[in-house]
Each structure stands twice: as C-alpha cells, then as structure tokens.
mmCIF file of C-alpha atoms and ligand atoms in Angstrom:
data_model
loop_
_atom_site.group_PDB
_atom_site.id
_atom_site.type_symbol
_atom_site.label_atom_id
_atom_site.label_comp_id
_atom_site.label_asym_id
_atom_site.label_seq_id
_atom_site.Cartn_x
_atom_site.Cartn_y
_atom_site.Cartn_z
ATOM 1 C CA MET A 163 60.235 -27.838 16.165
ATOM 2 C CA LEU A 164 63.335 -25.681 15.712
ATOM 3 C CA TYR A 165 63.983 -21.932 15.779
ATOM 4 C CA ASP A 166 66.969 -20.780 13.718
ATOM 5 C CA THR A 167 67.450 -17.319 15.211
ATOM 6 C CA HIS A 168 69.957 -16.092 12.605
ATOM 7 C CA ALA A 169 70.090 -16.764 8.860
ATOM 8 C CA HIS A 170 70.507 -14.932 5.553
ATOM 9 C CA VAL A 171 68.347 -16.810 3.049
ATOM 10 C CA ASN A 172 68.028 -13.629 0.988
ATOM 11 C CA GLU A 173 71.712 -13.913 0.029
ATOM 12 C CA ASN A 174 72.631 -14.651 -3.601
ATOM 13 C CA ALA A 175 73.562 -18.226 -2.687
ATOM 14 C CA PHE A 176 69.828 -18.980 -2.618
ATOM 15 C CA ASP A 177 68.803 -17.112 -5.785
ATOM 16 C CA GLU A 178 68.299 -20.317 -7.800
ATOM 17 C CA ASP A 179 66.116 -22.214 -5.338
ATOM 18 C CA ARG A 180 64.997 -19.915 -2.498
ATOM 19 C CA ALA A 181 61.314 -20.878 -2.622
ATOM 20 C CA ASP A 182 62.182 -24.600 -2.634
ATOM 21 C CA VAL A 183 64.582 -24.181 0.278
ATOM 22 C CA LEU A 184 61.996 -22.321 2.341
ATOM 23 C CA ALA A 185 59.338 -24.954 1.657
ATOM 24 C CA ARG A 186 61.735 -27.805 2.488
ATOM 25 C CA ILE A 187 63.111 -26.384 5.732
ATOM 26 C CA HIS A 188 59.643 -25.496 6.994
ATOM 27 C CA ALA A 189 58.411 -29.012 6.185
ATOM 28 C CA ASN A 190 61.428 -30.461 7.997
ATOM 29 C CA GLY A 191 61.079 -28.962 11.432
ATOM 30 C CA VAL A 192 62.202 -25.346 11.132
ATOM 31 C CA SER A 193 59.049 -23.793 12.520
ATOM 32 C CA LEU A 194 60.568 -20.325 13.046
ATOM 33 C CA TYR A 195 63.561 -18.424 11.742
ATOM 34 C CA ASN A 196 64.937 -14.886 11.722
ATOM 35 C CA GLU A 197 66.093 -13.395 8.423
ATOM 36 C CA VAL A 198 68.791 -10.947 9.489
ATOM 37 C CA GLY A 199 69.605 -7.796 7.503
ATOM 38 C CA THR A 200 73.108 -6.490 6.864
ATOM 39 C CA ASP A 201 72.396 -3.085 5.311
ATOM 40 C CA LEU A 202 69.312 -0.995 4.524
ATOM 41 C CA ALA A 203 68.416 -2.725 1.248
ATOM 42 C CA ASP A 204 68.968 -6.167 2.756
ATOM 43 C CA SER A 205 66.956 -5.226 5.850
ATOM 44 C CA ARG A 206 64.102 -4.082 3.635
ATOM 45 C CA ARG A 207 64.219 -7.444 1.821
ATOM 46 C CA ALA A 208 64.221 -9.237 5.182
ATOM 47 C CA VAL A 209 61.082 -7.411 6.321
ATOM 48 C CA ALA A 210 59.374 -8.094 2.966
ATOM 49 C CA LEU A 211 60.203 -11.817 3.255
ATOM 50 C CA ALA A 212 58.813 -11.920 6.784
ATOM 51 C CA GLN A 213 55.649 -10.197 5.621
ATOM 52 C CA ARG A 214 55.100 -12.987 3.070
ATOM 53 C CA HIS A 215 55.663 -15.898 5.529
ATOM 54 C CA ASP A 216 54.068 -16.021 8.958
ATOM 55 C CA TRP A 217 56.861 -18.278 10.333
ATOM 56 C CA ILE A 218 59.706 -15.947 9.321
ATOM 57 C CA TYR A 219 60.699 -12.871 11.302
ATOM 58 C CA ALA A 220 63.088 -10.090 10.283
ATOM 59 C CA ALA A 221 65.887 -8.099 11.841
ATOM 60 C CA ALA A 222 67.058 -4.761 10.431
ATOM 61 C CA GLY A 223 70.479 -3.247 10.923
ATOM 62 C CA ILE A 224 73.812 -2.125 9.481
ATOM 63 C CA HIS A 225 76.529 -4.811 9.677
ATOM 64 C CA PRO A 226 80.003 -3.491 10.580
ATOM 65 C CA HIS A 227 81.221 -4.421 7.073
ATOM 66 C CA GLU A 228 78.671 -1.968 5.657
ATOM 67 C CA ALA A 229 79.158 0.793 8.232
ATOM 68 C CA LYS A 230 81.053 3.090 5.863
ATOM 69 C CA HIS A 231 78.180 2.944 3.344
ATOM 70 C CA ALA A 232 75.469 4.011 5.800
ATOM 71 C CA PRO A 233 73.694 7.116 4.449
ATOM 72 C CA ALA A 234 73.245 10.162 6.670
ATOM 73 C CA ASP A 235 69.593 9.320 7.374
ATOM 74 C CA TYR A 236 70.120 5.596 8.002
ATOM 75 C CA LEU A 237 68.770 5.784 11.568
ATOM 76 C CA THR A 238 65.464 7.220 10.329
ATOM 77 C CA GLN A 239 65.233 4.477 7.701
ATOM 78 C CA LEU A 240 66.004 1.783 10.266
ATOM 79 C CA GLU A 241 63.430 3.183 12.645
ATOM 80 C CA GLU A 242 60.776 2.935 9.916
ATOM 81 C CA LEU A 243 61.668 -0.711 9.323
ATOM 82 C CA LEU A 244 61.682 -1.471 13.059
ATOM 83 C CA ALA A 245 58.145 -0.077 13.292
ATOM 84 C CA GLN A 246 56.931 -2.984 11.108
ATOM 85 C CA PRO A 247 55.379 -5.708 13.302
ATOM 86 C CA ARG A 248 57.356 -8.462 11.526
ATOM 87 C CA CYS A 249 60.680 -6.763 12.333
ATOM 88 C CA VAL A 250 61.629 -8.062 15.762
ATOM 89 C CA ALA A 251 65.236 -6.976 16.311
ATOM 90 C CA LEU A 252 68.010 -4.572 15.437
ATOM 91 C CA GLY A 253 70.763 -6.528 13.728
ATOM 92 C CA GLU A 254 73.071 -7.541 12.811
ATOM 93 C CA ILE A 255 75.255 -4.849 14.270
ATOM 94 C CA GLY A 256 78.650 -4.783 15.934
ATOM 95 C CA LEU A 257 82.351 -4.692 15.197
ATOM 96 C CA ASP A 258 84.574 -6.713 12.864
ATOM 97 C CA TYR A 259 88.295 -6.135 13.257
ATOM 98 C CA HIS A 260 89.147 -9.311 11.335
ATOM 99 C CA TYR A 261 88.203 -7.960 7.915
ATOM 100 C CA ASP A 262 88.166 -4.225 8.721
ATOM 101 C CA PHE A 263 85.972 -3.567 5.657
ATOM 102 C CA SER A 264 84.972 -0.271 7.294
ATOM 103 C CA PRO A 265 87.349 1.953 9.312
ATOM 104 C CA ARG A 266 87.186 1.067 13.005
ATOM 105 C CA ASP A 267 86.117 4.537 14.157
ATOM 106 C CA VAL A 268 83.217 4.436 11.670
ATOM 107 C CA GLN A 269 82.279 0.913 12.826
ATOM 108 C CA ARG A 270 82.213 2.074 16.444
ATOM 109 C CA ARG A 271 80.088 5.156 15.711
ATOM 110 C CA ILE A 272 77.505 3.233 13.650
ATOM 111 C CA PHE A 273 77.412 0.495 16.308
ATOM 112 C CA ASP A 274 76.885 2.958 19.173
ATOM 113 C CA GLU A 275 74.176 4.842 17.307
ATOM 114 C CA GLN A 276 72.292 1.620 16.619
ATOM 115 C CA LEU A 277 72.557 0.488 20.252
ATOM 116 C CA THR A 278 70.990 3.792 21.265
ATOM 117 C CA LEU A 279 68.236 3.335 18.664
ATOM 118 C CA ALA A 280 67.510 -0.163 20.008
ATOM 119 C CA LEU A 281 66.847 1.285 23.445
ATOM 120 C CA ALA A 282 64.628 4.007 21.994
ATOM 121 C CA VAL A 283 62.467 1.539 20.048
ATOM 122 C CA HIS A 284 62.537 -1.208 22.730
ATOM 123 C CA LYS A 285 63.942 -3.914 20.446
ATOM 124 C CA PRO A 286 66.602 -6.527 21.187
ATOM 125 C CA VAL A 287 69.965 -6.365 19.411
ATOM 126 C CA ILE A 288 71.800 -9.077 17.458
ATOM 127 C CA ILE A 289 75.526 -8.549 17.970
ATOM 128 C CA HIS A 290 78.340 -9.477 15.562
ATOM 129 C CA ASP A 291 81.761 -9.454 17.249
ATOM 130 C CA ARG A 292 84.760 -10.706 15.299
ATOM 131 C CA GLU A 293 88.145 -10.120 16.892
ATOM 132 C CA ALA A 294 86.786 -6.969 18.536
ATOM 133 C CA HIS A 295 85.891 -8.443 21.926
ATOM 134 C CA GLN A 296 87.132 -5.561 24.082
ATOM 135 C CA ASP A 297 85.445 -2.732 22.161
ATOM 136 C CA THR A 298 82.215 -4.709 21.722
ATOM 137 C CA MET A 299 82.009 -5.331 25.466
ATOM 138 C CA THR A 300 82.758 -1.670 26.213
ATOM 139 C CA ALA A 301 80.006 -0.429 23.877
ATOM 140 C CA ILE A 302 77.378 -2.781 25.304
ATOM 141 C CA ALA A 303 78.401 -2.319 28.943
ATOM 142 C CA ALA A 304 78.109 1.474 28.487
ATOM 143 C CA HIS A 305 74.345 0.962 28.427
ATOM 144 C CA ARG A 306 74.480 -0.545 31.923
ATOM 145 C CA GLY A 307 72.290 -3.575 31.429
ATOM 146 C CA ALA A 308 69.467 -1.650 29.749
ATOM 147 C CA LEU A 309 69.906 -3.470 26.409
ATOM 148 C CA ARG A 310 68.397 -6.855 25.593
ATOM 149 C CA GLY A 311 70.030 -9.001 22.988
ATOM 150 C CA VAL A 312 72.143 -11.887 21.821
ATOM 151 C CA MET A 313 75.800 -12.447 21.076
ATOM 152 C CA HIS A 314 75.410 -14.089 17.675
ATOM 153 C CA CYS A 315 77.731 -16.925 16.579
ATOM 154 C CA TYR A 316 79.587 -16.560 19.850
ATOM 155 C CA SER A 317 83.372 -16.773 19.528
ATOM 156 C CA GLY A 318 84.615 -15.132 22.736
ATOM 157 C CA SER A 319 86.011 -16.439 25.994
ATOM 158 C CA LEU A 320 84.190 -17.989 28.932
ATOM 159 C CA GLU A 321 85.008 -14.898 30.998
ATOM 160 C CA ASP A 322 83.365 -12.590 28.440
ATOM 161 C CA ALA A 323 80.362 -14.916 28.195
ATOM 162 C CA LYS A 324 79.884 -14.562 31.951
ATOM 163 C CA ARG A 325 79.943 -10.779 31.607
ATOM 164 C CA TYR A 326 77.381 -10.832 28.809
ATOM 165 C CA LEU A 327 75.151 -13.123 30.842
ATOM 166 C CA ASN A 328 75.423 -10.658 33.732
ATOM 167 C CA LEU A 329 74.342 -7.904 31.333
ATOM 168 C CA GLY A 330 71.229 -9.962 30.556
ATOM 169 C CA PHE A 331 72.335 -11.154 27.136
ATOM 170 C CA TYR A 332 71.703 -14.492 25.485
ATOM 171 C CA ILE A 333 74.582 -16.451 23.952
ATOM 172 C CA SER A 334 73.992 -17.990 20.520
ATOM 173 C CA PHE A 335 75.941 -20.872 19.013
ATOM 174 C CA ALA A 336 76.257 -21.672 15.320
ATOM 175 C CA GLY A 337 78.056 -24.296 13.226
ATOM 176 C CA PRO A 338 81.475 -23.754 14.865
ATOM 177 C CA LEU A 339 80.111 -25.419 18.033
ATOM 178 C CA THR A 340 80.256 -28.704 16.100
ATOM 179 C CA PHE A 341 83.783 -28.249 14.734
ATOM 180 C CA LYS A 342 86.441 -30.681 15.878
ATOM 181 C CA ASN A 343 88.765 -28.003 17.323
ATOM 182 C CA ALA A 344 86.021 -26.158 19.221
ATOM 183 C CA SER A 345 86.649 -27.491 22.736
ATOM 184 C CA LYS A 346 86.868 -23.963 24.220
ATOM 185 C CA LEU A 347 83.546 -23.017 22.639
ATOM 186 C CA ARG A 348 81.961 -26.211 23.970
ATOM 187 C CA GLU A 349 83.189 -25.241 27.454
ATOM 188 C CA VAL A 350 81.347 -21.942 27.057
ATOM 189 C CA ALA A 351 78.204 -23.797 25.922
ATOM 190 C CA ALA A 352 78.465 -26.108 28.925
ATOM 191 C CA TYR A 353 78.519 -23.068 31.220
ATOM 192 C CA VAL A 354 75.705 -20.964 29.678
ATOM 193 C CA PRO A 355 72.427 -21.654 31.558
ATOM 194 C CA MET A 356 69.829 -23.578 29.574
ATOM 195 C CA ASP A 357 67.459 -20.603 29.664
ATOM 196 C CA ARG A 358 69.995 -18.215 28.075
ATOM 197 C CA VAL A 359 71.239 -20.190 25.085
ATOM 198 C CA LEU A 360 70.157 -19.875 21.448
ATOM 199 C CA CYS A 361 71.015 -21.862 18.318
ATOM 200 C CA GLU A 362 71.419 -20.513 14.799
ATOM 201 C CA THR A 363 72.951 -21.342 11.438
ATOM 202 C CA ASP A 364 74.148 -17.997 10.013
ATOM 203 C CA SER A 365 73.203 -19.549 6.643
ATOM 204 C CA PRO A 366 74.602 -19.660 3.992
ATOM 205 C CA TYR A 367 77.872 -19.602 5.954
ATOM 206 C CA LEU A 368 79.462 -21.860 8.570
ATOM 207 C CA ALA A 369 77.691 -25.146 7.839
ATOM 208 C CA PRO A 370 77.995 -27.447 10.868
ATOM 209 C CA VAL A 371 79.489 -30.940 10.978
ATOM 210 C CA PRO A 372 78.494 -33.287 9.279
ATOM 211 C CA VAL A 373 77.703 -30.981 6.330
ATOM 212 C CA ARG A 374 80.662 -28.642 6.886
ATOM 213 C CA GLY A 375 81.863 -26.949 3.700
ATOM 214 C CA THR A 376 78.477 -27.058 1.951
ATOM 215 C CA ARG A 377 75.965 -24.236 1.531
ATOM 216 C CA ASN A 378 74.333 -23.891 4.917
ATOM 217 C CA ASP A 379 70.563 -23.566 5.338
ATOM 218 C CA PRO A 380 68.341 -23.189 8.413
ATOM 219 C CA GLN A 381 67.472 -26.903 8.551
ATOM 220 C CA ASN A 382 71.044 -27.528 9.693
ATOM 221 C CA VAL A 383 70.263 -25.805 12.982
ATOM 222 C CA SER A 384 69.336 -29.355 14.026
ATOM 223 C CA HIS A 385 73.053 -30.282 14.058
ATOM 224 C CA VAL A 386 73.850 -27.349 16.344
ATOM 225 C CA VAL A 387 70.952 -28.267 18.649
ATOM 226 C CA ARG A 388 72.135 -31.901 18.689
ATOM 227 C CA MET A 389 75.632 -30.830 19.749
ATOM 228 C CA LEU A 390 74.181 -28.547 22.418
ATOM 229 C CA ALA A 391 72.077 -31.444 23.737
ATOM 230 C CA GLU A 392 75.176 -33.637 23.898
ATOM 231 C CA ILE A 393 77.139 -30.966 25.782
ATOM 232 C CA LYS A 394 74.276 -30.394 28.221
ATOM 233 C CA GLY A 395 73.476 -34.062 28.679
ATOM 234 C CA VAL A 396 69.842 -33.623 27.691
ATOM 235 C CA SER A 397 67.742 -35.059 24.874
ATOM 236 C CA PHE A 398 67.590 -33.451 21.443
ATOM 237 C CA GLU A 399 63.924 -32.640 22.097
ATOM 238 C CA GLN A 400 64.765 -30.891 25.378
ATOM 239 C CA ALA A 401 67.474 -28.773 23.733
ATOM 240 C CA ALA A 402 65.165 -27.951 20.828
ATOM 241 C CA GLN A 403 62.386 -26.921 23.187
ATOM 242 C CA ALA A 404 64.665 -24.798 25.386
ATOM 243 C CA THR A 405 66.192 -22.904 22.469
ATOM 244 C CA MET A 406 62.732 -22.420 20.965
ATOM 245 C CA GLU A 407 61.409 -20.952 24.230
ATOM 246 C CA ASN A 408 64.480 -18.732 24.625
ATOM 247 C CA GLY A 409 64.177 -17.430 21.069
ATOM 248 C CA LYS A 410 60.512 -16.636 21.611
ATOM 249 C CA ASN A 411 61.284 -14.896 24.893
ATOM 250 C CA LEU A 412 63.940 -12.686 23.347
ATOM 251 C CA PHE A 413 62.410 -11.916 19.950
ATOM 252 C CA LEU A 414 58.676 -12.551 19.993
ATOM 253 C CA GLN A 415 57.442 -11.117 23.294
ATOM 254 C CA GLU A 416 55.488 -7.907 23.277
ATOM 255 C CA ASP A 417 57.137 -5.446 25.645
HETATM 256 NI NI1 NI B 74 74.975 -13.173 10.094
#
C-alpha cells in the first residue's frame, strides 16, 4: 500500500499507454497518488483525471516555468479548481533559478500570490525549489507558520530542512534519494522525523535506482520507500505505512 504524493501521468510520455499504466500501478500496490498540475490546462486535466478515479487526487497550480504565461485571471481560475473536492492541494508552485524559464521577479510574484491563495482556501502547498533556496525560504517564512505543505523532491541542505520542519512543513524525497552520490540527501532523510516524511516519484522524471534513466511511473515509489526504510532502519512495510499516513494527514484531511 503506497502513496505517491507527486506525479505527472498526464504528461505526453504516457500518451501511448496511460490507461494501462494506471491499471498496472494500481494493481501493484500504488493505492493512492497525486496528479500534480503545472499550469491551468494541466491542472484542469489533473482534476478531471482525479474525478474519473477514486484513488487519484489532484493538485492545481502554476509551476515557476509557466509563471510568465499565467493569464491575468489565473487566481480566479485556480480558486475554481481548488473548490473541486478531488483537488487537494495548490501545486506545484515555487521558484526555479536553474532553468529561469520565467523571469525571476515574475516567478516570485506568481509564487507569492499562490501562497496567499492557499491560505485563503485552506489547502496545503506543494513547493518546487530548484537552486532558489534563499528566496523560497523567505517567501514561505513570510507567512509565519500559517501555511501547510511539502517541500517536493527535496534538494536543500539539512539546515534548511530543519527550518521547514519548524515551519510545519513535510519533506518529500524522490528518486534522487536512491542515487549513488546522494549521501547529503540521505543525511537529511535520516534527520527528518518519521511523521514528517513523504515519498514521491515526480514521474515521468527522475526514475530511482535500479530503473534510473527509464521513464518513471508511480509504481517506482516503492524504490524510494525502500531506500527510506534502509536509512531509517525500519522495515519496508513500516516506511510504506508511515509515508501513507503522512500523505493522508497532509492532503486528505478535512480541515
Ligand atoms: Ni513535479
């Protein structure tokens, strides 16, 4: 029983066999997963997918890559999507200074506006932070612990992880936790309390060892959970159960 809290099965990589993939992963232990939107159209598709499958939930948001394309009324459109019962989070949102596909000032404005919306609609946030650790922390800390959410595919330092934990955030690990050179990330995972850790795939990207380099799908969350179990010195079943409970607590609780 696994909960992949972050995947993009609506991406083109799955156009040829999406229905087969969904049937297979659900039959093979993925009992819940979150389809995460990256712009308005993708968020709408995520909600529609979740409405067709009772084990899939959706998140709606504008990814930093897409920030410059957000229409003037994007907040109203997002709010409508977030009012759907199957839409459980605002995401993925954040800052990406690695690719800089949108100007940084635009990224920051769209990020801040969405954080404010999350508070207004009482939904958790799914945060993307790539090489923008300082500004991401500043934006989240500005809300003084009022936000709930997760640092998705965590790539920051142990010190930052401690700050996010103090702000009430969950820390989520993806395929990179299994990579050979990821000793720093494994130190972070060793530190994060068992009741504040999530696992995800970020499919179709970042396939974990031993399937690294292939198209990722939510079933591979098992490899991330297995690595987490090893780091924590617990059984696979214990790690699976803890991350399942944590995912339910963050995303599926009525507030
Ligand atoms: Ni993602």
